[in-house]
Coordinates of C-alpha atoms in Angstrom, one line a residue:
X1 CA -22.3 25.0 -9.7
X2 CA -19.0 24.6 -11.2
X3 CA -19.3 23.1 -15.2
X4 CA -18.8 19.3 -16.1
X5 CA -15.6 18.7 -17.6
X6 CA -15.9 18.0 -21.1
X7 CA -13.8 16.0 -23.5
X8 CA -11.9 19.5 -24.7
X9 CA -10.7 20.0 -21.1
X10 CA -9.2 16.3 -21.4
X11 CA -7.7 16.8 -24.7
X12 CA -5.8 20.3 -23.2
X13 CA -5.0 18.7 -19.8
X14 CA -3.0 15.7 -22.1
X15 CA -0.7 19.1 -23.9
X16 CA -0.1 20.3 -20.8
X17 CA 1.1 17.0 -18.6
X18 CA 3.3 16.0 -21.6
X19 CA 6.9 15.5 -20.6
X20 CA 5.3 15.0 -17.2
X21 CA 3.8 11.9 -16.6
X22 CA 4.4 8.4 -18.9
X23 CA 2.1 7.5 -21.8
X24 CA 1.8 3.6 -20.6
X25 CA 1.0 0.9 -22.6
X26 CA -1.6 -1.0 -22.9
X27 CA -1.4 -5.3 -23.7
X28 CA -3.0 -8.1 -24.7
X29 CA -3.8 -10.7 -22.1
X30 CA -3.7 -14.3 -23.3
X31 CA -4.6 -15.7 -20.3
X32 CA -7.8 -13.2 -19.8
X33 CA -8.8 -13.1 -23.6
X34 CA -8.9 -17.0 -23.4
X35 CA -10.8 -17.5 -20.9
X36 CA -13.4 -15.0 -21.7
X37 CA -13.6 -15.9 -25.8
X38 CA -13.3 -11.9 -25.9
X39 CA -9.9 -10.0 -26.7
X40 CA -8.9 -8.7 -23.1
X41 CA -6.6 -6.1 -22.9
X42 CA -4.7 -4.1 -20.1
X43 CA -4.1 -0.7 -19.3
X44 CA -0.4 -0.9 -17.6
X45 CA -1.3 2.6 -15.7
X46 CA 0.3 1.0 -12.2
X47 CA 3.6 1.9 -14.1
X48 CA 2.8 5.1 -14.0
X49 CA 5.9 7.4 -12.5
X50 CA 4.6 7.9 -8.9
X51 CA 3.1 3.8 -9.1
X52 CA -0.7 5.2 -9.7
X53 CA -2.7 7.0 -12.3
X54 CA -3.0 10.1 -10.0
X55 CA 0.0 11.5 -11.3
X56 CA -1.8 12.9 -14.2
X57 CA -4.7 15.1 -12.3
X58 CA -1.8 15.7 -9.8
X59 CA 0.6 17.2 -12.2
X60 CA -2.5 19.2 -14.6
X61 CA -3.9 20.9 -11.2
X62 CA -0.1 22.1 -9.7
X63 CA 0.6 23.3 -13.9
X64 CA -2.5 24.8 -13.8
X65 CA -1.7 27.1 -10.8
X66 CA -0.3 30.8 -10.9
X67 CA 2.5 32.3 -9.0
X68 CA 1.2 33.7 -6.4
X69 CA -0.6 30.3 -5.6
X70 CA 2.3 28.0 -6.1
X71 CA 4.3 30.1 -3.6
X72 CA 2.0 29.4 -1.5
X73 CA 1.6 25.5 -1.6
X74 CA -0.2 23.1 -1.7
X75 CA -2.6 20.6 0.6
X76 CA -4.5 17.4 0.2
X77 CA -6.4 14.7 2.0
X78 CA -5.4 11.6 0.6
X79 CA -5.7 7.7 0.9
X80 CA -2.3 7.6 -0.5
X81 CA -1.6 7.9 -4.0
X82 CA -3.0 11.3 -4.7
X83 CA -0.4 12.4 -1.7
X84 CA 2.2 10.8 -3.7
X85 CA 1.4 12.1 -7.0
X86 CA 0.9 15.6 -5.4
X87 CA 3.9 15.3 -3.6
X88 CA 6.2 14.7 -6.7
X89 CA 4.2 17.0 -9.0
X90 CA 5.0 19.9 -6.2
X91 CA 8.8 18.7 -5.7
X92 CA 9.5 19.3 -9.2
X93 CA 8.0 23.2 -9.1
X94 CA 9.8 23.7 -5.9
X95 CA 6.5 24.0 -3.8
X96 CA 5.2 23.0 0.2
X97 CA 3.5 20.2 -0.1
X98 CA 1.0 19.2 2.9
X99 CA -0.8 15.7 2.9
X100 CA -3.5 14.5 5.4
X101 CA -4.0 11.3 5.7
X102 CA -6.1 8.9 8.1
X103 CA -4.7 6.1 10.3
X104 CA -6.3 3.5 7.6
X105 CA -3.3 4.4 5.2
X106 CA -0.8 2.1 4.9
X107 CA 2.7 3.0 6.3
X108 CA 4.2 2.2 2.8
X109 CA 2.3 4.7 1.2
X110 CA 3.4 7.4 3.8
X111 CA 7.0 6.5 3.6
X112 CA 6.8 6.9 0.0
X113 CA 5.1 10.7 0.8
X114 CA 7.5 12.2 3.1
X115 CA 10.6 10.8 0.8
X116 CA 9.1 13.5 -1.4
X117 CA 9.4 15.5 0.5
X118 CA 6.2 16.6 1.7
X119 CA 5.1 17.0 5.4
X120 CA 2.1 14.3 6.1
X121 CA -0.1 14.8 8.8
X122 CA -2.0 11.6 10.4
X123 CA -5.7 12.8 11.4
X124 CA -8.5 10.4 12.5
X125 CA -9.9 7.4 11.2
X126 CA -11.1 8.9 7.8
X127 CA -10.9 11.1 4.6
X128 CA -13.7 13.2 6.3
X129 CA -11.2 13.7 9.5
X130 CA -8.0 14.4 7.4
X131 CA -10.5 16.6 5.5
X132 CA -11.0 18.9 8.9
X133 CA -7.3 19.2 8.7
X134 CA -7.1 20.3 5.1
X135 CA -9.7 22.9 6.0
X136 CA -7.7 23.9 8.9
X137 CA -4.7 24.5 7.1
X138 CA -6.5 26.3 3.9
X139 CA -8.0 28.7 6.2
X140 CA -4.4 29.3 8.6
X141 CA -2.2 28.8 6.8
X142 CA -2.9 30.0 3.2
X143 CA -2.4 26.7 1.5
X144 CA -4.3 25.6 -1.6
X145 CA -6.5 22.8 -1.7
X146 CA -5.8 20.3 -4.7
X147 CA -8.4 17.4 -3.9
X148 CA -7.9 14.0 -4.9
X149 CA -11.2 14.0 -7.2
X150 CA -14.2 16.4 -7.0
X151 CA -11.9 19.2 -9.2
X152 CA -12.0 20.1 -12.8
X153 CA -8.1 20.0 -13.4
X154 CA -8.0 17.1 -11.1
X155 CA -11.1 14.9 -13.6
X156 CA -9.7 16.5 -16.6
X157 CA -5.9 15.1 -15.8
X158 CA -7.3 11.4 -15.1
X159 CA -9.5 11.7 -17.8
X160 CA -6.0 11.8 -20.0
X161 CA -5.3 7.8 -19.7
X162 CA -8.7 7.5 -21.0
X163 CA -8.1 8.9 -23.8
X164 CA -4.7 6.7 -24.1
X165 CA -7.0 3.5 -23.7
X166 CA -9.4 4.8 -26.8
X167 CA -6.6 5.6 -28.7
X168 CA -4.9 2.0 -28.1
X169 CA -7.7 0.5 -28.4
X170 CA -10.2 2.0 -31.0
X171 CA -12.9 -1.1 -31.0
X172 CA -13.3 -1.0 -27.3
X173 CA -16.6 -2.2 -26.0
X174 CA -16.1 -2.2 -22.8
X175 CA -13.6 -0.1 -20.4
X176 CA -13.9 -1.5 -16.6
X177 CA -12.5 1.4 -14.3
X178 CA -11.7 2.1 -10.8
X179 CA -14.3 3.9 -8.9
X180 CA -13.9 5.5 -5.4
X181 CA -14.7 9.2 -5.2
X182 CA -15.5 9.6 -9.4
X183 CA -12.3 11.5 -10.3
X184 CA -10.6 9.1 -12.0
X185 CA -14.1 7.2 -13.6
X186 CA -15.5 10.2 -14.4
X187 CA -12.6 11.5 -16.5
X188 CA -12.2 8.6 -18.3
X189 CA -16.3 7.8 -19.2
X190 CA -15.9 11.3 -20.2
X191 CA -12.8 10.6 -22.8
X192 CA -14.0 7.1 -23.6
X193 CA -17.7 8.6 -24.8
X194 CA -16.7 11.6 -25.9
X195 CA -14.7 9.5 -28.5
X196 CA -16.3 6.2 -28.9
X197 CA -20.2 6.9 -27.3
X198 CA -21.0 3.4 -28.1
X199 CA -18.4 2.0 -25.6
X200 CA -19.5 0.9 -22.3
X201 CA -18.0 2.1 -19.0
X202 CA -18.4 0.4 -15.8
X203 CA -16.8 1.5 -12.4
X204 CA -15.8 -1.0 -10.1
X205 CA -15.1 -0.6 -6.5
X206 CA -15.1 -3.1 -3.1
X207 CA -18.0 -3.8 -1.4
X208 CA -17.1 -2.7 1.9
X209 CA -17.3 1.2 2.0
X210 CA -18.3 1.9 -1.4
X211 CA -19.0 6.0 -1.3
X212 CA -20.2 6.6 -5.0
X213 CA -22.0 3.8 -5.9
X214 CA -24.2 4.0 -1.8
X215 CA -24.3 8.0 -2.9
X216 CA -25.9 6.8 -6.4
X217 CA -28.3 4.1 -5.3
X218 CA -29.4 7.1 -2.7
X219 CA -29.9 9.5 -5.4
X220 CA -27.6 12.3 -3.8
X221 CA -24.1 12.3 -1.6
X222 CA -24.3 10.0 1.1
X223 CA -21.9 9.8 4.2
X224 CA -20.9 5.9 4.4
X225 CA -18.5 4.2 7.3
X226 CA -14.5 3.5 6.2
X227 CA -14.0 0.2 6.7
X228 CA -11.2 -1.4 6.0
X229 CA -9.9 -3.3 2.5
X230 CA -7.3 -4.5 0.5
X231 CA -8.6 -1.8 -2.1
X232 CA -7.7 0.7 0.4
X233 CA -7.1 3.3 -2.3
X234 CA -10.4 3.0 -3.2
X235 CA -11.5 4.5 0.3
X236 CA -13.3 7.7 1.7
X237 CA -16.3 9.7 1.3
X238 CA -17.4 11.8 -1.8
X239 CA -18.1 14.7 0.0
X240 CA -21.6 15.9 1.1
X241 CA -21.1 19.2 -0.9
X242 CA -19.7 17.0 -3.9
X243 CA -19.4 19.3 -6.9
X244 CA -18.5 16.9 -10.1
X245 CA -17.9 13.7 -9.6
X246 CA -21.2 12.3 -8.0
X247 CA -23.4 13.7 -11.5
X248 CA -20.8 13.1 -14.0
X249 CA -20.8 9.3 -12.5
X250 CA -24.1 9.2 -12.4
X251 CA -25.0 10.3 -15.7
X252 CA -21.7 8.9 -17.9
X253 CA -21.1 5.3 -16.1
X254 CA -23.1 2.3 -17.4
X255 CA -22.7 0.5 -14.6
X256 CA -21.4 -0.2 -11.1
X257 CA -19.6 -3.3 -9.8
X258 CA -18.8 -4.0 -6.3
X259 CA -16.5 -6.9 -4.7
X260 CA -16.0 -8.7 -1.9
X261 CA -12.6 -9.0 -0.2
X262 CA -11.7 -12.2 -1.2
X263 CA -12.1 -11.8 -5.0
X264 CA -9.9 -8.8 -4.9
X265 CA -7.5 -10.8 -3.8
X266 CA -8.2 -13.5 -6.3
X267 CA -7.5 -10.3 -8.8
X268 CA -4.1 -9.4 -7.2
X269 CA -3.0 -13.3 -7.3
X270 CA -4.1 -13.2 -11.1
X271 CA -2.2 -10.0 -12.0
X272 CA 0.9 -11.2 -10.4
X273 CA 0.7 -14.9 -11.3
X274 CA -0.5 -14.6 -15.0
X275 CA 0.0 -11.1 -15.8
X276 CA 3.5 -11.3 -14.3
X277 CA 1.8 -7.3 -12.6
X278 CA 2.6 -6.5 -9.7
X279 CA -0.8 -4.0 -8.7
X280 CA -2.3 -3.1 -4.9
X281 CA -6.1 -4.5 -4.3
X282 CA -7.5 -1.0 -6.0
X283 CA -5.2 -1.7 -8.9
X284 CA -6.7 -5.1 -9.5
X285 CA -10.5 -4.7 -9.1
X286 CA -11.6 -5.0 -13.0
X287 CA -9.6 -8.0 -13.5
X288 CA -11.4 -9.4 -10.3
X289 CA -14.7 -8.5 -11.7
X290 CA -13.9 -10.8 -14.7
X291 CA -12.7 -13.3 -12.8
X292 CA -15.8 -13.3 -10.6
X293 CA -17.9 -13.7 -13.6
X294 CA -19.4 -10.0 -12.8
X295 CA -19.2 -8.6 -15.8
X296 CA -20.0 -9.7 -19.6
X297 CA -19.0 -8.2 -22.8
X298 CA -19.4 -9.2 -26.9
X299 CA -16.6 -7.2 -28.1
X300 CA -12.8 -6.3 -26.8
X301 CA -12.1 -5.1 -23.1
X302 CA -9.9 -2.9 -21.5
X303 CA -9.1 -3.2 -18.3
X304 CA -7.0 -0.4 -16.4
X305 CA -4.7 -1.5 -13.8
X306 CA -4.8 1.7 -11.6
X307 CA -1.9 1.4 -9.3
X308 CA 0.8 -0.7 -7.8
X309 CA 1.4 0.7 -4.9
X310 CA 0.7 -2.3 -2.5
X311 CA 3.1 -3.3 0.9
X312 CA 5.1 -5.6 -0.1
X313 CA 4.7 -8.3 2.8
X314 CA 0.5 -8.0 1.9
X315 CA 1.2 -8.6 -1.4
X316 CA 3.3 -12.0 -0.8
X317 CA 0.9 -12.9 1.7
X318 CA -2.0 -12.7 -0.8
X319 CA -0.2 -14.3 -3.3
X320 CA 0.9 -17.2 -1.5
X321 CA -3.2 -17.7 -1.1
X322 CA -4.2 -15.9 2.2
X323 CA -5.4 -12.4 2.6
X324 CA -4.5 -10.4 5.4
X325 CA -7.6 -10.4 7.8
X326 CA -9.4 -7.0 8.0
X327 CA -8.4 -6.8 11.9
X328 CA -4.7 -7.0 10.6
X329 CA -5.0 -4.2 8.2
X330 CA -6.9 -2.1 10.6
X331 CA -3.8 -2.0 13.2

């Protein structure tokens, strides 16, 4: 079984990304640390270069690679940001670039891909069928898989902005985190505790297709449907044969939070209409969860706003006080 990443891999991944992805800043919410008597503050990661946090573990794993493997390229199933972050962090060595992607991703997010020039490839109706495809093309073609979570230089790359929030930070007693296949919470509840062991880290994900935390009520990896969701980022299995992500979740992560569809949108209308942010439905879970009264902390919060990579025409439907219906973003 492959080693947990530990706070050392974290701290070397952050050398090596430097120059390469943006240290963002993190803020004071007025309108947040009001309402909840409790200094609020936010992790601006949806400004990140590529529009996500998946830039980091993107651009570790392709730095990470030798010669003889970046001349051969690179392949990924992706819900969409992880393509995107993969697909810039290979542009810039020069390298083929191959992301598979299920019909559930939005057409936004695979514009954005192939303007990076990588080739996309639609399979099925989930990250287990674009998964087929990655397999496929591994064993064919020659391609190297870079996952978008269960991977050492993929955790330890995320794990980076926790350290960022820590470090901003110090008195943190709570960090509320995205959590879909443990990549990006298991990196940071690795940084945060490895630092500050006192501070709490919860994962928070939507209620309809929640991988990790059905796989952790279940006590092992679990296969569970892909249903659609404005968190659609937040999509996809963890993987039957999961490696990492499903023990380092299960023993670093406090607690898990799931949310319904409508207060996910209730998040992205805060973001955008107090936080002036503009962040897609995974991007806005953690300030849903306080808003939804979900979640309860004594001391400061941080709250990382994962990604903004949201259509456009959703997002001003949503904020005009209507969410698209799940039969609309399922065509």
């Amino acid at each position: 079984m492959t080693r947990a990443v530990a706070l050392a891999d974290i701290r070397i991944a952050r050398d090596r990304i430097a120059g390469k992805v943006e240290r963002t800043p993190t803020v004071l919410s007025h309108s947040l640390s009001e309402q909840f008597g409790v200094p609020v503050h936010l992790k601006l990661e949806h400004r990140q270069t590529t529009g996500s946090f998946k830039l980091r573990g993107a651009s570790n794993a392709v730095a990470s690679l030798n010669a003889e493997q970046k001349a051969r390229g690179v392949v990924a199933a992706s819900t969409g940001n992880h393509g995107r972050a993969l697909a810039h962090a290979a542009k810039l060595e020069g390298m083929r670039a191959v992301i598979c992607m299920s019909r559930l991703v939005p057409g936004n997010k695979l514009d954005e891909i192939r303007r990076l020039g990588a080739e996309v490839r639609i399979v099925g109706d989930s990250q287990d069928d674009a998964q087929q495809e990655v397999d496929r093309l591994v064993a064919q073609e020659g391609l190297v898989m870079l996952p978008p979570f269960d991977h050492p230089d993929i955790i330890a790359g995320q794990g980076t902005v926790g350290l960022e929030m820590i470090d901003q930070v110090p008195d943190a007693a709570l960090v509320l985190v995205q959590l879909s296949g443990g990549g990006l919470a298991s990196g940071v509840a690795t940084a945060i505790k490895g630092v500050s062991p006192r501070t709490k880290v919860i994962g928070v994900s939507m209620a309809r297709g929640a991988a990790m935390k059905a796989s952790l009520d279940a006590g092992q990896p679990v296969l569970v449907e892909e249903l659609p969701t404005l968190a659609d980022s937040l999509g996809g299995g963890i993987g039957l044969d999961n490696r990492l992500t499903f023990a380092m979740c299960r023993d670093l992560l406090d607690d898990v939070i799931l949310l319904s569809e409508e207060e996910i949108a209730a998040g992205i209308r805060h973001a955008y209409a107090r936080e002036r942010e503009i962040v897609e439905g995974a991007g806005a879970v953690g300030i849903a969860a306080l808003l939804a009264g979900k979640v309860r902390s004594d001391g400061p919060v941080v709250v990382l706003l994962s990604g903004r990579n949201i259509d456009m025409d959703a997002h001003r439907t949503i904020v005009c006080g209507v969410a698209p219906s799940l039969k609309e973003r399922a065509a």
